PDB file of C-alpha atoms in Angstrom:
ATOM      1  CA  MET A1249     161.716 152.401 163.966  1.00 48.00           C
ATOM      2  CA  ASN A1250     165.360 152.244 165.706  1.00 52.00           C
ATOM      3  CA  LYS A1251     167.398 154.870 164.335  1.00 52.00           C
ATOM      4  CA  PRO A1252     170.927 153.348 163.739  1.00 52.00           C
ATOM      5  CA  PRO A1253     174.296 155.283 165.168  1.00 53.00           C
ATOM      6  CA  SER A1254     175.361 158.158 163.986  1.00 51.00           C
ATOM      7  CA  ARG A1255     178.466 157.753 162.276  1.00 52.00           C
ATOM      8  CA  LYS A1256     181.910 160.151 163.247  1.00 52.00           C
ATOM      9  CA  GLN A1257     185.073 161.034 161.211  1.00 52.00           C
ATOM     10  CA  PRO A1258     188.357 162.022 162.499  1.00 55.00           C
ATOM     11  CA  LYS A1259     188.231 165.632 162.816  1.00 55.00           C
ATOM     12  CA  PRO A1260     191.439 167.738 160.435  1.00 53.00           C
ATOM     13  CA  THR A1261     194.451 168.303 162.448  1.00 55.00           C
ATOM     14  CA  LYS A1262     197.523 170.319 160.259  1.00 55.00           C
ATOM     15  CA  ASP A1263     199.048 167.721 160.488  1.00 58.00           C
ATOM     16  CA  ASN A1264     195.883 165.544 158.781  1.00 58.00           C
ATOM     17  CA  PRO A1265     193.470 167.703 157.134  1.00 54.00           C
ATOM     18  CA  GLY A1266     192.328 164.914 155.888  1.00 54.00           C
ATOM     19  CA  SER A1267     191.124 163.422 159.585  1.00 56.00           C
ATOM     20  CA  ALA A1268     187.756 165.817 160.704  1.00 57.00           C
ATOM     21  CA  THR A1269     185.304 164.191 162.707  1.00 62.00           C
ATOM     22  CA  ILE A1270     181.621 164.722 160.774  1.00 61.00           C
ATOM     23  CA  ASP A1271     178.637 164.303 162.896  1.00 65.00           C
ATOM     24  CA  VAL A1272     176.447 162.683 159.792  1.00 57.00           C
ATOM     25  CA  ALA A1273     172.152 162.823 160.859  1.00 63.00           C
ATOM     26  CA  ALA A1274     170.854 158.785 160.133  1.00 64.00           C
ATOM     27  CA  VAL A1275     167.495 160.175 158.071  1.00 64.00           C
ATOM     28  CA  GLU A1276     164.458 157.550 158.865  1.00 73.00           C
ATOM     29  CA  VAL A1277     162.685 156.603 156.004  1.00 71.00           C
ATOM     30  CA  PRO A1278     159.161 156.419 157.039  1.00 79.00           C
ATOM     31  CA  GLU A1279     157.313 152.750 156.203  1.00 84.00           C
ATOM     32  CA  LEU A1280     155.211 152.903 153.244  1.00 81.00           C
ATOM     33  CA  THR A1281     151.316 153.108 154.229  1.00 86.00           C
ATOM     34  CA  GLU A1282     148.597 150.419 153.281  1.00 87.00           C
ATOM     35  CA  GLU A1283     147.138 152.857 150.071  1.00 88.00           C
ATOM     36  CA  GLU A1284     150.843 153.088 149.383  1.00 84.00           C
ATOM     37  CA  LEU A1285     151.384 149.161 148.883  1.00 84.00           C
ATOM     38  CA  ARG A1286     148.554 149.293 146.886  1.00 85.00           C
ATOM     39  CA  ASP A1287     149.899 152.141 144.965  1.00 82.00           C
ATOM     40  CA  ARG A1288     153.075 150.143 144.150  1.00 81.00           C
ATOM     41  CA  LEU A1289     151.473 146.935 144.133  1.00 79.00           C
ATOM     42  CA  HIS A1290     148.959 148.732 141.256  1.00 76.00           C
ATOM     43  CA  LEU A1291     151.849 150.328 138.927  1.00 76.00           C
ATOM     44  CA  GLU A1292     154.203 147.470 139.075  1.00 72.00           C
ATOM     45  CA  ARG A1293     150.997 145.262 137.545  1.00 72.00           C
ATOM     46  CA  LYS A1294     151.121 148.084 134.918  1.00 72.00           C
ATOM     47  CA  VAL A1295     154.605 148.030 134.096  1.00 69.00           C
ATOM     48  CA  GLU A1296     154.420 143.924 133.297  1.00 67.00           C
ATOM     49  CA  ARG A1297     151.103 144.600 131.754  1.00 72.00           C
ATOM     50  CA  ALA A1298     152.664 146.614 129.560  1.00 85.00           C
ATOM     51  CA  PHE A1299     153.259 144.660 126.473  1.00 87.00           C
ATOM     52  CA  TYR A1300     149.740 143.276 127.232  1.00 89.00           C
ATOM     53  CA  GLU A1301     147.620 146.664 127.033  1.00 89.00           C
ATOM     54  CA  ALA A1302     149.672 147.434 123.367  1.00 89.00           C
ATOM     55  CA  GLY A1303     148.659 144.149 121.892  1.00 89.00           C
ATOM     56  CA  LYS A1304     144.896 145.137 123.139  1.00 90.00           C
ATOM     57  CA  ALA A1305     145.140 148.221 121.694  1.00 91.00           C
ATOM     58  CA  LEU A1306     146.433 147.144 118.203  1.00 91.00           C
ATOM     59  CA  MET A1307     144.164 144.662 117.923  1.00 89.00           C
ATOM     60  CA  GLU A1308     141.326 146.906 118.200  1.00 91.00           C
ATOM     61  CA  LEU A1309     142.460 149.321 115.620  1.00 91.00           C
ATOM     62  CA  ARG A1310     143.089 146.382 114.099  1.00 89.00           C
ATOM     63  CA  ASP A1311     139.829 144.548 114.254  1.00 88.00           C
ATOM     64  CA  ARG A1312     137.909 148.610 114.153  1.00 88.00           C
ATOM     65  CA  ARG A1313     140.245 149.397 111.525  1.00 88.00           C
ATOM     66  CA  LEU A1314     140.805 153.066 113.042  1.00 89.00           C
ATOM     67  CA  TYR A1315     143.717 153.180 110.951  1.00 88.00           C
ATOM     68  CA  ARG A1316     140.974 153.527 107.711  1.00 88.00           C
ATOM     69  CA  ASN A1317     141.771 157.228 107.306  1.00 89.00           C
ATOM     70  CA  THR A1318     145.225 157.883 106.825  1.00 90.00           C
ATOM     71  CA  HIS A1319     146.712 154.030 105.087  1.00 88.00           C
ATOM     72  CA  ARG A1320     145.353 151.436 103.015  1.00 84.00           C
ATOM     73  CA  THR A1321     146.610 148.699 105.640  1.00 86.00           C
ATOM     74  CA  PHE A1322     146.849 147.668 109.313  1.00 87.00           C
ATOM     75  CA  GLU A1323     150.702 146.657 107.904  1.00 87.00           C
ATOM     76  CA  GLU A1324     150.833 150.008 106.526  1.00 89.00           C
ATOM     77  CA  TYR A1325     150.093 152.033 109.650  1.00 89.00           C
ATOM     78  CA  CYS A1326     151.924 150.127 111.765  1.00 90.00           C
ATOM     79  CA  LYS A1327     155.126 150.714 110.362  1.00 90.00           C
ATOM     80  CA  ASP A1328     154.451 154.456 109.811  1.00 91.00           C
ATOM     81  CA  ARG A1329     153.411 154.965 113.067  1.00 91.00           C
ATOM     82  CA  PHE A1330     154.557 153.090 115.812  1.00 89.00           C
ATOM     83  CA  GLY A1331     157.908 151.673 113.635  1.00 90.00           C
ATOM     84  CA  TYR A1332     156.611 147.766 113.972  1.00 88.00           C
ATOM     85  CA  SER A1333     157.208 145.701 110.867  1.00 86.00           C
ATOM     86  CA  ARG A1334     154.265 143.345 110.153  1.00 81.00           C
ATOM     87  CA  ASP A1335     155.284 140.464 111.916  1.00 81.00           C
ATOM     88  CA  ALA A1336     156.031 142.764 115.293  1.00 85.00           C
ATOM     89  CA  ALA A1337     152.726 144.063 114.808  1.00 87.00           C
ATOM     90  CA  TYR A1338     151.117 140.447 114.843  1.00 86.00           C
ATOM     91  CA  LEU A1339     152.981 138.836 117.468  1.00 86.00           C
ATOM     92  CA  LYS A1340     152.739 141.641 120.149  1.00 88.00           C
ATOM     93  CA  ILE A1341     148.765 140.918 119.228  1.00 90.00           C
ATOM     94  CA  SER A1342     149.296 136.945 119.222  1.00 88.00           C
ATOM     95  CA  ALA A1343     151.572 137.425 122.828  1.00 90.00           C
ATOM     96  CA  THR A1344     148.077 139.186 124.495  1.00 91.00           C
ATOM     97  CA  GLU A1345     146.008 136.710 123.271  1.00 91.00           C
ATOM     98  CA  VAL A1346     148.309 133.697 124.818  1.00 92.00           C
ATOM     99  CA  TYR A1347     148.845 135.950 127.552  1.00 92.00           C
ATOM    100  CA  GLU A1348     144.518 135.577 127.877  1.00 92.00           C
ATOM    101  CA  ASN A1349     144.552 131.912 127.707  1.00 92.00           C
ATOM    102  CA  ILE A1350     147.472 131.715 130.324  1.00 93.00           C
ATOM    103  CA  GLN A1351     145.165 133.418 132.917  1.00 89.00           C
ATOM    104  CA  LYS A1352     141.816 131.573 132.259  1.00 90.00           C
ATOM    105  CA  PHE A1353     143.281 128.005 131.667  1.00 90.00           C
ATOM    106  CA  LEU A1354     145.748 127.958 134.092  1.00 88.00           C
ATOM    107  CA  PRO A1355     144.483 126.454 137.582  1.00 83.00           C
ATOM    108  CA  THR A1356     143.717 128.449 140.129  1.00 75.00           C
ATOM    109  CA  ILE A1357     142.822 126.723 143.132  1.00 68.00           C
ATOM    110  CA  GLY A1358     145.388 126.614 146.014  1.00 64.00           C
ATOM    111  CA  ARG A1359     148.002 128.632 144.110  1.00 74.00           C
ATOM    112  CA  HIS A1360     149.624 131.983 142.955  1.00 78.00           C
ATOM    113  CA  TRP A1361     150.827 131.974 139.923  1.00 83.00           C
ATOM    114  CA  ASN A1362     153.231 134.431 138.185  1.00 85.00           C
ATOM    115  CA  LEU A1363     152.474 135.302 134.488  1.00 88.00           C
ATOM    116  CA  PRO A1364     154.240 136.500 132.172  1.00 91.00           C
ATOM    117  CA  THR A1365     155.705 139.906 132.136  1.00 89.00           C
ATOM    118  CA  ASN A1366     157.164 140.700 128.782  1.00 89.00           C
ATOM    119  CA  GLU A1367     156.244 139.620 125.170  1.00 89.00           C
ATOM    120  CA  ARG A1368     159.701 137.805 124.691  1.00 90.00           C
ATOM    121  CA  GLN A1369     158.305 135.117 127.085  1.00 92.00           C
ATOM    122  CA  LEU A1370     155.726 134.363 125.065  1.00 92.00           C
ATOM    123  CA  ARG A1371     157.253 134.383 121.718  1.00 89.00           C
ATOM    124  CA  PRO A1372     157.666 130.267 121.243  1.00 89.00           C
ATOM    125  CA  LEU A1373     153.603 130.248 122.232  1.00 89.00           C
ATOM    126  CA  ALA A1374     152.762 132.525 119.585  1.00 85.00           C
ATOM    127  CA  LYS A1375     154.272 131.074 117.007  1.00 80.00           C
ATOM    128  CA  ALA A1376     153.647 127.550 117.947  1.00 80.00           C
ATOM    129  CA  GLU A1377     149.911 127.659 117.902  1.00 72.00           C
ATOM    130  CA  LEU A1378     149.165 125.406 120.621  1.00 82.00           C
ATOM    131  CA  GLU A1379     145.655 124.644 121.582  1.00 86.00           C
ATOM    132  CA  PRO A1380     144.784 127.602 124.946  1.00 89.00           C
ATOM    133  CA  ASN A1381     145.181 124.819 127.134  1.00 90.00           C
ATOM    134  CA  LYS A1382     147.863 123.673 126.346  1.00 91.00           C
ATOM    135  CA  GLN A1383     149.550 127.182 126.235  1.00 92.00           C
ATOM    136  CA  ALA A1384     148.570 127.440 130.072  1.00 92.00           C
ATOM    137  CA  SER A1385     150.094 124.029 130.812  1.00 92.00           C
ATOM    138  CA  VAL A1386     153.563 125.083 129.321  1.00 93.00           C
ATOM    139  CA  TRP A1387     153.189 128.307 131.163  1.00 94.00           C
ATOM    140  CA  GLU A1388     152.817 126.284 134.047  1.00 92.00           C
ATOM    141  CA  GLN A1389     155.560 123.960 133.664  1.00 93.00           C
ATOM    142  CA  ALA A1390     157.897 126.626 132.742  1.00 94.00           C
ATOM    143  CA  VAL A1391     157.013 128.392 136.173  1.00 93.00           C
ATOM    144  CA  ASP A1392     157.630 125.160 138.262  1.00 92.00           C
ATOM    145  CA  GLN A1393     161.041 124.866 136.028  1.00 92.00           C
ATOM    146  CA  ALA A1394     162.079 128.822 137.090  1.00 92.00           C
ATOM    147  CA  GLY A1395     161.509 127.845 141.058  1.00 91.00           C
ATOM    148  CA  GLY A1396     158.250 128.871 140.745  1.00 89.00           C
ATOM    149  CA  LYS A1397     159.637 132.995 138.999  1.00 91.00           C
ATOM    150  CA  VAL A1398     158.624 134.255 135.831  1.00 91.00           C
ATOM    151  CA  PRO A1399     160.888 132.077 133.360  1.00 93.00           C
ATOM    152  CA  SER A1400     162.717 132.843 130.420  1.00 92.00           C
ATOM    153  CA  GLY A1401     161.607 132.932 127.163  1.00 90.00           C
ATOM    154  CA  ARG A1402     164.293 130.474 126.444  1.00 92.00           C
ATOM    155  CA  VAL A1403     163.010 128.046 129.392  1.00 94.00           C
ATOM    156  CA  VAL A1404     159.244 128.241 127.884  1.00 93.00           C
ATOM    157  CA  LYS A1405     161.083 127.637 124.319  1.00 91.00           C
ATOM    158  CA  ASP A1406     162.626 124.262 125.433  1.00 92.00           C
ATOM    159  CA  ILE A1407     159.257 123.535 126.990  1.00 92.00           C
ATOM    160  CA  VAL A1408     157.701 124.146 123.529  1.00 90.00           C
ATOM    161  CA  ASP A1409     160.633 122.374 121.159  1.00 86.00           C
ATOM    162  CA  ARG A1410     160.374 119.052 123.266  1.00 87.00           C
ATOM    163  CA  ILE A1411     156.169 118.658 122.624  1.00 84.00           C
ATOM    164  CA  ARG A1412     156.007 119.207 119.759  1.00 77.00           C
ATOM    165  CA  GLU A1413     159.231 116.645 119.119  1.00 75.00           C
ATOM    166  CA  ARG A1414     156.489 114.303 121.003  1.00 76.00           C
ATOM    167  CA  THR A1415     153.835 115.275 118.793  1.00 68.00           C
ATOM    168  CA  LYS A1416     155.039 115.354 115.836  1.00 66.00           C
ATOM    169  CA  VAL A1417     153.377 114.037 112.814  1.00 66.00           C
ATOM    170  CA  PRO A1418     154.702 113.847 109.306  1.00 76.00           C
ATOM    171  CA  ASN A1419     154.121 116.214 106.862  1.00 86.00           C
ATOM    172  CA  PRO A1420     150.954 114.421 104.546  1.00 90.00           C
ATOM    173  CA  TYR A1421     151.304 117.035 102.141  1.00 93.00           C
ATOM    174  CA  HIS A1422     152.873 117.176  98.858  1.00 93.00           C
ATOM    175  CA  LEU A1423     154.416 119.410  95.532  1.00 94.00           C
ATOM    176  CA  GLY A1424     151.466 119.863  93.560  1.00 95.00           C
ATOM    177  CA  GLU A1425     148.190 119.524  95.986  1.00 96.00           C
ATOM    178  CA  ILE A1426     145.301 121.534  96.127  1.00 96.00           C
ATOM    179  CA  CYS A1427     144.712 123.019  99.657  1.00 96.00           C
ATOM    180  CA  VAL A1428     142.083 125.427 101.095  1.00 96.00           C
ATOM    181  CA  ILE A1429     143.423 127.739 103.938  1.00 95.00           C
ATOM    182  CA  GLN A1430     141.817 126.695 107.454  1.00 91.00           C
ATOM    183  CA  PRO A1431     142.968 130.020 108.899  1.00 88.00           C
ATOM    184  CA  LYS A1432     141.665 129.119 112.834  1.00 76.00           C
ATOM    185  CA  ASP A1433     143.132 131.950 115.305  1.00 68.00           C
ATOM    186  CA  ASN A1434     145.858 132.213 112.999  1.00 77.00           C
ATOM    187  CA  PRO A1435     146.432 136.509 112.709  1.00 75.00           C
ATOM    188  CA  ASP A1436     149.112 136.000 109.554  1.00 80.00           C
ATOM    189  CA  LEU A1437     145.993 134.084 107.470  1.00 86.00           C
ATOM    190  CA  ARG A1438     143.319 136.476 109.178  1.00 83.00           C
ATOM    191  CA  GLY A1439     141.083 136.813 106.043  1.00 86.00           C
ATOM    192  CA  LYS A1440     142.161 134.177 103.378  1.00 91.00           C
ATOM    193  CA  ALA A1441     139.574 131.613 105.345  1.00 90.00           C
ATOM    194  CA  GLY A1442     138.534 129.430 102.114  1.00 92.00           C
ATOM    195  CA  TYR A1443     141.249 130.706  99.594  1.00 95.00           C
ATOM    196  CA  TRP A1444     142.270 127.889  97.801  1.00 97.00           C
ATOM    197  CA  GLY A1445     146.320 127.494  96.090  1.00 96.00           C
ATOM    198  CA  VAL A1446     148.724 125.381  95.233  1.00 97.00           C
ATOM    199  CA  VAL A1447     151.376 123.950  97.500  1.00 96.00           C
ATOM    200  CA  THR A1448     154.745 125.238  96.618  1.00 95.00           C
ATOM    201  CA  GLN A1449     157.421 123.933  99.013  1.00 94.00           C
ATOM    202  CA  VAL A1450     156.419 121.509 101.928  1.00 93.00           C
ATOM    203  CA  GLY A1451     158.729 121.773 104.998  1.00 87.00           C
ATOM    204  CA  GLU A1452     158.457 119.612 108.768  1.00 80.00           C
ATOM    205  CA  TYR A1453     155.211 121.613 109.947  1.00 79.00           C
ATOM    206  CA  SER A1454     154.232 124.136 107.597  1.00 87.00           C
ATOM    207  CA  CYS A1455     153.474 124.589 103.624  1.00 92.00           C
ATOM    208  CA  THR A1456     153.918 126.803 101.251  1.00 94.00           C
ATOM    209  CA  ILE A1457     150.881 127.648  99.273  1.00 95.00           C
ATOM    210  CA  GLN A1458     151.013 129.828  95.638  1.00 96.00           C
ATOM    211  CA  CYS A1459     147.026 131.714  95.635  1.00 96.00           C
ATOM    212  CA  TRP A1460     145.531 133.910  93.383  1.00 95.00           C
ATOM    213  CA  ASP A1461     146.854 136.887  95.195  1.00 93.00           C
ATOM    214  CA  GLY A1462     150.116 135.466  96.573  1.00 92.00           C
ATOM    215  CA  ASP A1463     152.186 133.107  98.523  1.00 93.00           C
ATOM    216  CA  TYR A1464     151.334 131.920 101.953  1.00 92.00           C
ATOM    217  CA  THR A1465     153.039 130.092 104.579  1.00 91.00           C
ATOM    218  CA  ALA A1466     150.462 128.233 106.742  1.00 89.00           C
ATOM    219  CA  LYS A1467     151.144 125.303 109.444  1.00 86.00           C
ATOM    220  CA  VAL A1468     149.264 121.643 108.548  1.00 87.00           C
ATOM    221  CA  GLU A1469     146.747 121.981 110.724  1.00 84.00           C
ATOM    222  CA  HIS A1470     145.933 125.541 108.769  1.00 89.00           C
ATOM    223  CA  LEU A1471     145.314 123.173 105.181  1.00 93.00           C
ATOM    224  CA  LYS A1472     142.717 120.970 103.892  1.00 92.00           C
ATOM    225  CA  SER A1473     143.146 119.030 100.705  1.00 94.00           C
ATOM    226  CA  LEU A1474     141.041 118.593  98.585  1.00 93.00           C
ATOM    227  CA  GLU A1475     142.432 114.977  97.765  1.00 92.00           C
ATOM    228  CA  LEU A1476     142.075 115.990  93.994  1.00 92.00           C
ATOM    229  CA  LEU A1477     142.530 113.628  90.648  1.00 91.00           C
ATOM    230  CA  GLU A1478     146.001 114.622  88.898  1.00 91.00           C
ATOM    231  CA  GLU A1479     144.718 116.555  86.225  1.00 91.00           C
ATOM    232  CA  ASP A1480     142.525 118.268  88.282  1.00 94.00           C
ATOM    233  CA  CYS A1481     145.474 119.388  90.189  1.00 94.00           C
ATOM    234  CA  LYS A1482     146.693 120.702  87.099  1.00 93.00           C
ATOM    235  CA  PHE A1483     143.780 122.674  85.566  1.00 94.00           C
ATOM    236  CA  MET A1484     143.809 124.408  89.264  1.00 95.00           C
ATOM    237  CA  GLU A1485     147.160 125.120  88.889  1.00 95.00           C
ATOM    238  CA  GLN A1486     146.799 127.080  85.262  1.00 95.00           C
ATOM    239  CA  LEU A1487     143.182 128.643  86.974  1.00 96.00           C
ATOM    240  CA  CYS A1488     146.056 129.662  89.698  1.00 96.00           C
ATOM    241  CA  MET A1489     148.313 131.431  87.234  1.00 95.00           C
ATOM    242  CA  ARG A1490     145.910 132.758  85.326  1.00 95.00           C
ATOM    243  CA  LEU A1491     144.529 134.439  88.245  1.00 96.00           C
ATOM    244  CA  ARG A1492     147.974 135.891  89.672  1.00 95.00           C
ATOM    245  CA  ARG A1493     148.299 137.332  85.965  1.00 94.00           C
ATOM    246  CA  LEU A1494     145.286 139.269  86.797  1.00 94.00           C
ATOM    247  CA  HIS A1495     146.052 140.189  89.772  1.00 94.00           C
ATOM    248  CA  GLU A1496     149.703 141.852  88.606  1.00 93.00           C
ATOM    249  CA  VAL A1497     147.577 143.976  86.244  1.00 93.00           C
ATOM    250  CA  GLY A1498     148.107 147.687  87.058  1.00 89.00           C
ATOM    251  CA  GLY A1499     144.824 150.063  87.680  1.00 90.00           C
ATOM    252  CA  ARG A1500     142.679 147.218  86.645  1.00 92.00           C
ATOM    253  CA  ASP A1501     139.044 147.674  87.356  1.00 93.00           C
ATOM    254  CA  PRO A1502     137.323 146.450  90.438  1.00 91.00           C
ATOM    255  CA  ALA A1503     135.369 144.657  88.759  1.00 92.00           C
ATOM    256  CA  VAL A1504     138.826 142.609  88.151  1.00 94.00           C
ATOM    257  CA  ASP A1505     138.895 142.428  91.627  1.00 93.00           C
ATOM    258  CA  TRP A1506     135.205 140.740  92.384  1.00 94.00           C
ATOM    259  CA  LEU A1507     135.904 137.979  89.693  1.00 95.00           C
ATOM    260  CA  LEU A1508     139.374 136.901  91.257  1.00 95.00           C
ATOM    261  CA  GLN A1509     138.129 136.759  94.995  1.00 93.00           C
ATOM    262  CA  GLY A1510     135.497 134.954  93.326  1.00 94.00           C
ATOM    263  CA  LEU A1511     137.274 132.661  91.650  1.00 96.00           C
ATOM    264  CA  GLY A1512     139.791 132.272  93.987  1.00 95.00           C
ATOM    265  CA  LYS A1513     137.490 131.254  96.842  1.00 93.00           C
ATOM    266  CA  GLN A1514     135.670 128.635  94.366  1.00 91.00           C
ATOM    267  CA  ALA A1515     137.484 125.481  95.188  1.00 88.00           C
ATOM    268  CA  LYS A1516     136.344 123.200  92.277  1.00 91.00           C
ATOM    269  CA  PRO A1517     138.210 121.606  89.468  1.00 92.00           C
ATOM    270  CA  TYR A1518     136.229 123.289  86.764  1.00 93.00           C
ATOM    271  CA  LEU A1519     134.581 126.582  85.443  1.00 93.00           C
ATOM    272  CA  SER A1520     131.253 127.114  84.064  1.00 94.00           C
ATOM    273  CA  SER A1521     130.091 128.216  80.813  1.00 94.00           C
ATOM    274  CA  LEU A1522     129.543 131.802  82.381  1.00 95.00           C
ATOM    275  CA  GLN A1523     132.621 131.710  84.526  1.00 94.00           C
ATOM    276  CA  ALA A1524     135.063 130.366  81.673  1.00 94.00           C
ATOM    277  CA  LYS A1525     133.651 133.501  79.135  1.00 94.00           C
ATOM    278  CA  LEU A1526     133.406 136.342  82.166  1.00 95.00           C
ATOM    279  CA  LEU A1527     136.941 135.344  82.954  1.00 95.00           C
ATOM    280  CA  GLY A1528     138.328 134.646  79.076  1.00 94.00           C
ATOM    281  CA  ALA A1529     136.641 138.955  78.301  1.00 94.00           C
ATOM    282  CA  VAL A1530     138.805 140.066  81.062  1.00 95.00           C
ATOM    283  CA  GLU A1531     141.550 138.427  79.790  1.00 94.00           C
ATOM    284  CA  LYS A1532     141.408 139.921  76.695  1.00 94.00           C
ATOM    285  CA  GLU A1533     140.752 143.536  77.748  1.00 94.00           C
ATOM    286  CA  TYR A1534     143.955 143.275  79.264  1.00 94.00           C
ATOM    287  CA  ASN A1535     146.407 141.885  76.285  1.00 93.00           C
ATOM    288  CA  LEU A1536     146.347 138.826  78.187  1.00 91.00           C
ATOM    289  CA  VAL A1537     146.535 136.158  75.798  1.00 82.00           C
ATOM    290  CA  TRP A1538     145.718 132.446  77.260  1.00 78.00           C
ATOM    291  CA  ARG A1539     146.765 128.802  75.652  1.00 73.00           C
ATOM    292  CA  GLN A1540     145.793 125.827  77.622  1.00 67.00           C
ATOM    293  CA  GLN A1541     149.413 123.808  79.058  1.00 61.00           C
ATOM    294  CA  LYS A1542     149.477 120.406  78.309  1.00 57.00           C
TER     295      LYS A1542
END
């Protein structure tokens, strides 16, 4: 490597004490060795994939319930241990799943792709819940739009919005309809497969559905209508109210939860004779008097 020429400053004089000439030795910066180049690339990739590793770790903590000795729920654990809200924790997990889908479905022949480097770039895809191959297609378009560089979350969102606008389908559900939850790959609905509920709010792409243990917001693709007659819908709406009242009882016997979960997944507009007797007996035990509403 050629050394740059030394720079000299003028020597100070009595009339100009700041004009001293100082010899500054050039410092030669050695080139990186092949091993150092490999280490640099490895470390850069670790930095870029930090969000991915965090999401994978959270996913394993949740799926193996490694929080159970200190916390009742995964959400409480994330809040206490990491300061993450429920939405923040699940967004990190969803971003990890999207990252893996992009890696899997991007075309690799004859082209090197810049992969996501942070969670914000993937949030629009995680929230849109597109099919895995569509997620990869969006990333491919975003990279092209960014001139081959890693695109920002705004670029990704613009492409997602255009796709959703082209495929926009009117919400088929209506207030009072009885639907069953089908979580598919939605982490926010994990554990709610088979729950039935009453549609209480209809949005552009989603509905709020009232179940025995709470209210949930679900995309239209995560709901299936039971297509019941109006009188059957009314029966199930009242049954939901009865189950919710029981669920709100503090200090209830664990056996009550078995009954609630069983009836909360029985998507039929009737109760058997035994089920009706059991529900009535439990309501009586907790002084919950139910009067049939017209």
